[in-house]
Amino acid sequence: MADTAKGRWSAAGAGVAAAVLGAGLGELTAAIIAPGASPFAAIGSALIDLAPAWAKETAIALFGTNDKLALLIGIGIVLVAAAAAAGLVELKRPPFGLAIMIAFGGVGVLAAVTRANAGPFDWVPSLVAGIMAAVALSLLIARVPGRPRLSAATSSGPDGAPVALPPREPALERRTFILWTVGTAAVGLVATVGSSLARAGSRAVTIVRDALTLPTPAVTAPPIPATAELGISGLAPVVTPNAQFYRIDTALIVPQIAPADWSLRIHGLVQNEVTITWDELLALPLEESFTTLACVSNNVGGDLIGNALWLGYPIRELLARAAPTADADMVLSKSIDGFTASSPIEALTDARNAILAVGMNGEPLPAEHGFPVRMVVPGLYGYVSATKWVTELEVTRFDKATGYWTTRGWSERGPIKLQSRIDVPKKQQGVKAGESVIAGVAWQQHVGVSGVEVQIDEGAWQPATLATAISGDTWVQWSMPWTATVGDHLIRCRATSATGELQTEELSRTDPDGATGWHERFITVFS
Ligand SMILES: Nc1nc2c(c(=O)[nH]1)N[C@H]1C(S)=C(S)[C@@H](COP(=O)(O)O)O[C@H]1N2
Ligand SMILES: [Mo]
């Protein structure tokens, strides 16, 4: 009787309700005892770490900076499907449905304990999740309408064997089952909501950050030239506000480091191991500098790039204290969450503003941009230089160690490539015929840009007007007046670097070391 379409739907529903309960209680346990070990986040992080270069690219291409949300939703969908299957299996072949629930908990445990900064109790939440889901499933499956009810206690037959009780009234049975199932799922949802409330309430680090005042810089950045900002509507502002700054990282849960607990250790191929605390870092003469960060995953025309005023201390000075040995050629910076970046040592020891940053646009680093301390290195893509939540610099060699993305198919070195982008007219924006403007940004950090040219409808390349660059470490705006004529047009741009290199037309993918090609945009001009 239970093996009817209705019975199977009930069993699948029981599986989903049991999983919701387990997941909710697991999240709640994590929120209380091991904030970093949320089963969802642990599995998600493990998936991120296991993902090859193409998977990261696909995620970013499809979902942009919402890639993490998409991943969590994906995990949720898989869990719901697996939970429904576990319910069906438990109906037909007990106790294998329970085994599936326990196995899922086991995957969570494995993911949690293998995380980079795993705590001693990180195995608990997923274990709780698996066991509670299994217990709930067995209780619910026993109540699937139409199941033979077995009872040894009250209705043994003459030979002592359990006998089936007469089925209960079907309507009553169904109502009881639905009540139990909905109740189970509801408890799970309440626990999930409770866990996120508990987490939000314990954002102590945010409170510390908001109360922080950064020291006055010993070296201030020169004022931004008045002619650096063209102020054209739709054009990226020359300094990117923090709230609009792109965010790319592998951290599903933003690491929460209290400055008082932060320190940076420099070790490896050095003569003196150096450790510096937050207070020691802030007591040093801090310097301001503008640097444009760019992601290697930025496609031609993409927006994974932003420019900020950073406040920090030159890494070169700290490395000098550590005194790297002559054979060192790389510094592997490490984040508290296990991310690593391989920077050529010369980029950190030459005259450029490679800094340990504590401030971004006049405030402490936002949590998602690396609070309390991150690296910023002009001229290198973020994945080989811009380590957020940085806690360690290992001085080493390229033939001895590799960074996080290098082991996943990206290049071990990532100098930023010469690029330019059209911002105005905006994508899919119709333009009215007449006097109009084409504008954008161009960059090759630490080299600088000397010119940008624009081509309309395969015509001759025309020079655009460059705004004043803040420095060679930042992007620069450009614009060109355009008398737009009715019809469809193709607009292209290309930059020339300060060393005379012309931006290549050759299209290349983002992996392994950054996209190339000219940005182009189709524009419709109407009368
Ligand atoms: N800890 C940590 N730092 C990291 C990353 C990361 O995944 N984890 N991603 C890097 C990459 S790929 C880029 S492009 C920059 C982006 O910095 P933003 O998020 O502040 O823009 O951070 C870098 N630092
Ligand atoms: Mo990146």
XYZ file of C-alpha atoms and ligand atoms in Angstrom:
552
model
C 0.000 0.000 0.000
C 2.820 2.313 0.853
C 4.320 1.444 -2.497
C 1.945 3.641 -4.390
C 2.626 6.913 -6.134
C 1.246 8.651 -3.039
C 3.454 6.596 -0.758
C 6.512 7.487 -2.816
C 5.688 11.193 -2.780
C 5.246 10.965 0.978
C 8.597 9.223 1.390
C 10.357 11.798 -0.776
C 8.732 14.561 1.242
C 9.812 12.874 4.453
C 13.390 12.774 3.141
C 13.380 16.486 2.310
C 11.828 17.433 5.668
C 14.368 15.296 7.517
C 17.232 16.898 5.596
C 15.908 20.401 6.278
C 15.792 19.544 9.980
C 19.294 18.070 9.940
C 20.769 20.957 7.950
C 19.065 23.522 10.196
C 20.267 21.897 13.405
C 23.746 21.533 11.891
C 23.853 25.251 11.025
C 22.590 26.139 14.493
C 25.219 23.943 16.150
C 27.866 25.620 14.021
C 26.630 29.101 14.893
C 26.909 28.219 18.573
C 30.116 26.185 18.840
C 32.127 26.409 15.624
C 31.174 29.457 13.513
C 33.547 28.541 10.712
C 32.223 25.006 10.388
C 28.763 25.562 8.961
C 28.034 22.331 7.048
C 26.860 24.298 4.014
C 29.906 26.523 3.986
C 32.280 23.622 4.626
C 30.947 21.650 1.668
C 30.819 24.781 -0.470
C 34.399 25.714 0.382
C 35.596 22.201 -0.348
C 33.870 22.344 -3.746
C 35.506 25.706 -4.444
C 38.921 24.324 -3.533
C 38.393 21.244 -5.702
C 37.200 23.277 -8.676
C 39.579 23.476 -11.657
C 40.273 26.708 -13.555
C 37.459 26.222 -16.061
C 34.863 25.747 -13.331
C 35.870 29.003 -11.645
C 35.728 30.761 -15.003
C 32.302 29.347 -15.791
C 30.975 30.359 -12.383
C 32.310 33.895 -12.732
C 31.145 34.143 -16.347
C 27.626 32.997 -15.451
C 27.126 34.615 -12.079
C 29.847 37.273 -11.797
C 30.469 38.274 -8.213
C 27.290 36.344 -7.250
C 29.162 33.114 -7.928
C 29.074 32.118 -4.251
C 25.338 32.569 -3.901
C 24.899 30.457 -7.029
C 27.096 27.752 -5.514
C 25.084 27.670 -2.277
C 21.831 27.457 -4.230
C 23.339 24.648 -6.302
C 24.317 22.730 -3.175
C 20.810 23.273 -1.816
C 19.264 21.804 -4.968
C 21.548 18.762 -4.862
C 20.758 18.249 -1.169
C 17.004 18.410 -1.767
C 17.270 15.868 -4.595
C 19.483 13.555 -2.540
C 17.196 13.892 0.477
C 14.132 12.966 -1.586
C 16.042 9.948 -2.904
C 17.045 8.999 0.646
C 13.354 9.046 1.618
C 12.448 6.728 -1.265
C 15.318 4.383 -0.469
C 14.345 4.282 3.189
C 10.801 3.352 2.207
C 11.909 0.447 0.014
C 15.222 -0.669 1.507
C 15.626 0.440 5.078
C 18.011 1.385 6.526
C 19.875 2.530 3.412
C 17.993 5.837 3.357
C 19.308 6.565 6.833
C 22.763 5.569 5.592
C 22.520 8.207 2.836
C 21.703 10.873 5.450
C 24.637 9.791 7.624
C 26.893 9.729 4.560
C 25.955 13.329 3.732
C 26.819 14.300 7.285
C 30.105 12.465 6.794
C 30.894 14.511 3.681
C 30.283 17.651 5.739
C 32.551 16.391 8.523
C 35.307 15.610 6.057
C 34.951 19.012 4.398
C 34.974 20.807 7.752
C 38.033 19.118 9.257
C 40.135 19.514 6.118
C 39.619 23.286 5.964
C 42.729 25.439 6.311
C 41.832 27.051 9.615
C 39.751 24.185 11.020
C 38.986 24.342 14.722
C 38.987 21.338 17.085
C 35.174 20.986 17.122
C 34.526 21.600 13.460
C 33.422 17.985 12.942
C 30.469 18.373 15.322
C 27.935 20.409 13.274
C 27.893 18.092 10.256
C 27.736 15.042 12.504
C 24.734 16.542 14.285
C 23.195 17.288 10.886
C 23.647 13.728 9.596
C 22.391 11.993 12.739
C 19.399 14.266 13.237
C 18.407 13.882 9.594
C 18.622 10.094 9.901
C 16.585 10.017 13.138
C 13.953 12.304 11.659
C 13.784 10.227 8.490
C 13.207 6.971 10.366
C 10.447 8.563 12.464
C 8.757 10.069 9.414
C 8.995 6.983 7.221
C 7.305 4.977 9.963
C 4.372 7.339 9.584
C 4.053 7.234 5.809
C 0.332 6.586 5.235
C -0.547 3.002 4.367
C 2.580 1.457 5.872
C 1.946 -1.736 7.814
C 2.327 -0.758 11.456
C 4.436 -3.283 13.286
C 4.405 -3.544 17.021
C 6.099 -6.175 19.100
C 4.984 -4.850 22.449
C 1.255 -4.802 22.260
C 0.321 -7.180 19.517
C 2.625 -10.172 19.283
C 1.078 -13.184 17.650
C 0.976 -16.552 19.421
C 4.553 -17.321 18.307
C 5.792 -13.969 19.669
C 6.393 -12.537 16.183
C 5.236 -9.010 15.541
C 2.039 -8.781 13.612
C 0.719 -5.991 11.531
C -1.823 -3.820 13.304
C -4.961 -3.120 11.357
C -4.380 0.008 9.278
C -5.591 3.208 10.816
C -8.211 5.393 9.294
C -6.523 6.675 6.065
C -7.582 10.313 6.456
C -6.288 10.443 10.015
C -3.065 8.724 8.984
C -2.471 11.200 6.219
C -3.123 14.150 8.462
C -0.731 12.833 11.108
C 1.982 12.272 8.532
C 1.608 15.747 7.036
C 1.671 17.306 10.498
C 4.859 15.471 11.409
C 6.549 16.250 8.114
C 5.650 19.921 8.048
C 6.561 20.187 11.724
C 9.972 18.632 11.093
C 10.733 20.958 8.197
C 9.492 23.947 10.199
C 11.820 23.164 13.095
C 14.663 22.932 10.577
C 13.799 26.301 9.057
C 13.502 27.961 12.455
C 16.921 26.551 13.380
C 18.388 27.923 10.128
C 16.970 31.375 10.760
C 18.172 31.175 14.370
C 21.667 30.274 13.230
C 21.936 33.248 10.910
C 20.625 35.549 13.638
C 23.167 34.121 16.088
C 25.900 34.654 13.515
C 24.890 38.239 12.799
C 24.798 38.919 16.526
C 28.330 37.633 16.960
C 29.912 39.878 14.327
C 32.148 41.245 17.041
C 34.917 41.916 14.542
C 32.680 44.284 12.593
C 32.086 46.223 15.788
C 35.835 46.453 16.418
C 36.374 47.573 12.833
C 33.708 50.243 12.961
C 35.228 51.658 16.146
C 38.741 51.801 14.681
C 40.502 54.991 13.716
C 43.499 54.509 11.485
C 46.662 56.522 12.167
C 47.409 59.606 10.102
C 49.602 58.618 7.169
C 53.291 59.463 7.431
C 53.304 59.797 3.655
C 50.108 61.058 2.056
C 49.225 60.447 -1.571
C 49.506 63.542 -3.762
C 46.063 65.050 -4.339
C 44.156 63.599 -7.269
C 44.706 65.916 -10.256
C 41.508 67.809 -11.013
C 41.787 66.554 -14.583
C 41.841 62.875 -13.566
C 38.057 62.640 -13.319
C 36.227 63.409 -16.535
C 32.888 63.182 -14.747
C 31.096 61.614 -17.687
C 27.869 59.867 -16.744
C 28.262 56.108 -17.128
C 32.059 56.227 -17.002
C 33.667 54.342 -14.098
C 34.710 56.922 -11.464
C 38.481 57.207 -11.240
C 38.348 56.140 -7.586
C 36.006 53.232 -6.933
C 33.881 53.571 -3.777
C 34.373 50.609 -1.418
C 30.761 49.513 -1.738
C 31.173 49.234 -5.524
C 34.597 47.612 -5.463
C 34.526 44.161 -7.088
C 35.021 41.254 -4.740
C 36.631 37.988 -5.775
C 37.788 35.293 -3.366
C 37.285 31.688 -2.377
C 35.882 32.534 1.065
C 32.245 31.477 1.445
C 32.255 32.901 4.948
C 34.292 36.077 5.239
C 37.104 35.384 7.721
C 36.602 37.302 10.973
C 39.955 38.316 12.420
C 40.100 40.655 15.387
C 43.085 42.993 14.985
C 44.246 42.025 18.477
C 44.540 38.407 17.291
C 46.263 39.286 14.027
C 49.951 38.878 13.383
C 52.089 38.362 10.310
C 54.964 35.911 10.280
C 57.728 36.180 7.700
C 59.746 32.991 7.422
C 61.308 30.543 4.987
C 64.447 31.534 3.087
C 65.306 34.359 5.477
C 68.105 35.097 7.875
C 65.776 36.410 10.569
C 62.270 35.232 11.115
C 60.045 38.273 11.686
C 56.662 38.456 13.388
C 54.709 41.677 13.502
C 51.503 42.368 15.438
C 48.683 44.770 14.632
C 49.861 47.361 17.151
C 53.414 47.149 15.838
C 52.204 47.556 12.267
C 50.076 50.597 13.083
C 52.992 52.200 14.933
C 55.072 52.173 11.719
C 55.058 55.146 9.337
C 52.165 54.216 7.044
C 51.994 55.400 3.457
C 49.104 56.196 1.172
C 49.063 55.154 -2.462
C 46.552 54.729 -5.251
C 46.639 51.318 -6.876
C 44.209 49.769 -9.326
C 43.515 46.121 -8.520
C 42.529 43.810 -11.337
C 41.414 40.206 -11.451
C 42.954 37.767 -13.911
C 39.411 36.495 -14.519
C 38.400 39.863 -15.929
C 37.236 39.412 -19.501
C 37.909 42.026 -22.151
C 35.372 44.741 -21.291
C 34.744 43.233 -17.840
C 34.355 44.976 -14.515
C 36.550 42.909 -12.173
C 38.789 45.927 -11.676
C 38.739 48.864 -9.290
C 40.914 51.705 -8.089
C 41.340 52.713 -4.447
C 43.450 54.796 -2.119
C 45.270 52.304 0.082
C 47.005 52.940 3.386
C 49.743 50.564 4.379
C 53.357 49.785 5.073
C 55.889 48.817 2.393
C 56.439 45.067 2.321
C 59.970 45.807 1.138
C 60.827 47.234 4.583
C 59.557 44.161 6.404
C 61.342 41.830 3.997
C 64.528 43.816 4.596
C 64.220 43.057 8.310
C 63.838 39.366 7.510
C 66.787 39.467 5.098
C 65.870 36.934 2.381
C 68.679 34.655 1.275
C 70.086 35.120 -2.236
C 68.379 32.046 -3.690
C 64.842 33.244 -2.837
C 62.806 34.330 -5.883
C 59.221 34.213 -4.642
C 57.096 35.175 -1.665
C 54.126 32.927 -0.978
C 51.639 35.038 0.932
C 49.094 33.073 2.916
C 45.656 33.959 4.127
C 44.109 32.672 7.331
C 41.629 30.759 5.148
C 44.279 28.806 3.274
C 44.435 30.911 0.105
C 47.980 31.521 -1.127
C 49.526 33.789 -3.760
C 52.960 33.517 -5.365
C 54.552 36.916 -5.972
C 57.965 37.335 -7.571
C 60.180 38.680 -4.790
C 61.396 41.596 -6.912
C 57.847 42.992 -7.142
C 57.853 43.214 -3.347
C 61.384 44.565 -2.946
C 61.695 47.071 -5.794
C 60.639 50.713 -5.443
C 56.924 50.167 -6.177
C 54.167 50.588 -3.587
C 53.806 46.906 -2.647
C 52.165 47.270 0.732
C 50.574 45.506 3.635
C 47.366 47.515 3.510
C 45.156 48.350 6.477
C 43.098 51.141 4.937
C 40.965 51.457 1.801
C 39.609 54.839 0.679
C 40.026 56.367 4.102
C 38.563 53.614 6.244
C 39.774 50.315 7.665
C 39.599 47.538 5.065
C 36.041 46.282 4.720
C 35.779 42.689 6.018
C 35.264 41.295 2.533
C 38.311 43.154 1.240
C 40.648 41.606 3.787
C 40.221 43.171 7.225
C 42.416 43.703 9.112
C 45.376 43.383 6.694
C 45.822 42.511 3.029
C 48.478 42.862 0.365
C 48.323 45.316 -2.522
C 50.960 45.123 -5.248
C 50.814 47.426 -8.287
C 51.213 45.586 -11.578
C 50.250 42.043 -10.591
C 46.842 40.391 -10.907
C 45.125 39.833 -7.554
C 45.528 36.051 -7.594
C 49.331 36.328 -7.390
C 49.583 39.318 -5.084
C 46.546 40.745 -3.334
C 46.159 38.243 -0.487
C 43.373 39.292 1.861
C 43.313 38.354 5.560
C 47.050 37.784 5.138
C 48.881 36.201 8.085
C 52.063 34.737 6.642
C 54.759 35.503 4.101
C 56.860 32.505 3.228
C 59.993 33.519 1.386
C 60.638 30.678 -1.022
C 61.287 29.748 -4.657
C 59.005 29.200 -7.666
C 60.481 25.712 -8.044
C 59.651 24.873 -4.435
C 56.147 26.154 -3.811
C 53.001 27.089 -5.757
C 50.081 29.418 -5.112
C 46.403 28.462 -4.793
C 45.393 29.134 -8.398
C 48.626 27.832 -9.928
C 47.779 24.338 -8.692
C 44.407 24.789 -10.418
C 45.720 25.565 -13.863
C 46.628 29.258 -13.738
C 50.029 30.694 -14.450
C 52.535 30.944 -11.585
C 53.211 34.573 -12.524
C 50.555 37.135 -13.340
C 51.767 40.538 -14.522
C 48.773 42.668 -15.526
C 48.231 42.968 -19.275
C 47.624 46.210 -21.156
C 43.874 46.720 -21.515
C 41.245 49.325 -22.326
C 37.478 49.344 -21.955
C 34.555 51.287 -23.396
C 32.136 52.438 -20.672
C 30.139 55.022 -22.642
C 27.866 54.549 -24.530
C 26.716 51.833 -22.164
C 25.930 48.347 -23.289
C 22.580 48.110 -25.033
C 22.066 51.840 -24.583
C 20.550 53.499 -27.604
C 22.226 56.759 -28.593
C 20.493 59.790 -30.020
C 21.973 61.087 -33.254
C 24.131 64.193 -32.964
C 26.914 65.323 -30.672
C 27.784 62.459 -28.350
C 30.772 61.044 -26.491
C 32.682 57.777 -26.308
C 34.588 57.213 -23.061
C 36.245 54.530 -21.028
C 39.251 53.504 -18.966
C 42.646 52.013 -19.826
C 45.295 50.415 -17.657
C 48.552 48.642 -17.323
C 49.467 49.081 -13.709
C 53.026 49.980 -12.919
C 53.740 50.603 -16.584
C 51.206 53.319 -17.361
C 49.203 54.248 -20.433
C 50.292 56.859 -22.962
C 47.340 56.845 -25.313
C 44.024 55.354 -26.331
C 42.602 55.160 -29.823
C 39.050 54.604 -30.971
C 37.847 53.025 -34.167
C 34.335 53.426 -35.522
C 32.930 51.024 -38.104
C 36.331 49.666 -39.128
C 37.469 53.190 -40.037
C 40.785 54.840 -39.171
C 41.960 54.752 -35.545
C 41.456 58.154 -33.941
C 43.233 59.345 -30.830
C 41.055 59.758 -27.742
C 41.846 62.373 -25.100
C 43.476 60.878 -22.030
C 42.525 62.235 -18.629
C 45.408 62.829 -16.236
C 46.434 59.524 -14.691
C 46.696 59.546 -10.896
C 49.864 57.518 -11.399
C 51.272 54.718 -13.498
C 49.848 52.319 -10.907
C 46.279 53.310 -11.683
C 43.924 53.159 -14.586
C 43.227 56.304 -16.571
C 40.004 57.614 -18.077
C 39.731 58.597 -21.731
C 37.091 60.165 -23.944
C 36.409 61.188 -27.506
C 33.651 63.379 -28.943
C 31.514 61.570 -31.483
C 28.984 62.875 -33.951
C 26.636 59.943 -33.985
C 24.797 59.207 -37.198
C 21.583 57.186 -37.393
C 22.138 53.444 -37.758
C 24.168 50.631 -36.225
C 27.808 51.208 -35.354
C 30.736 49.158 -34.114
C 33.073 50.930 -31.705
C 36.481 49.592 -30.696
C 39.246 50.895 -28.467
C 42.889 50.059 -27.940
C 45.568 51.474 -25.669
C 49.264 52.148 -25.977
C 51.417 51.720 -22.893
C 53.909 54.243 -21.561
C 56.650 52.006 -22.945
C 55.137 52.136 -26.444
C 53.496 48.714 -26.504
C 50.278 48.623 -28.549
C 47.451 46.626 -26.968
C 47.216 43.387 -28.882
C 44.203 42.551 -31.017
C 44.792 38.854 -30.458
C 42.004 37.318 -28.413
C 43.042 35.125 -25.547
C 41.061 33.600 -22.717
C 41.409 34.666 -19.127
C 43.177 31.473 -18.130
C 46.007 30.855 -17.655
C 47.297 34.427 -17.329
C 44.741 37.072 -18.335
C 42.555 37.957 -21.326
C 43.700 39.982 -24.311
C 41.960 41.530 -27.294
C 40.237 44.786 -28.195
C 37.018 45.734 -26.491
C 34.238 46.430 -28.957
C 30.633 47.487 -28.620
C 27.699 47.599 -31.042
C 25.683 50.784 -30.736
C 22.380 51.714 -32.288
C 21.905 55.403 -33.002
C 18.361 56.652 -33.482
C 17.082 59.974 -34.799
N 42.446 35.300 1.093
C 42.207 35.536 -0.201
N 42.757 36.596 -0.787
C 42.537 36.853 -2.091
C 41.746 35.991 -2.857
C 41.183 34.858 -2.229
O 40.493 34.045 -2.837
N 41.436 34.673 -0.894
N 41.529 36.276 -4.195
C 42.483 37.133 -4.864
C 41.996 37.577 -6.148
S 41.874 36.397 -7.346
C 41.728 38.885 -6.416
S 41.383 39.404 -7.988
C 41.732 39.892 -5.338
C 40.431 40.652 -5.305
O 40.427 41.568 -4.250
P 39.077 42.307 -3.862
O 38.064 41.239 -3.576
O 39.374 43.150 -2.680
O 38.672 43.112 -5.056
O 41.942 39.313 -4.068
C 42.926 38.313 -4.034
N 43.113 37.944 -2.661
Mo 41.359 37.416 -9.240
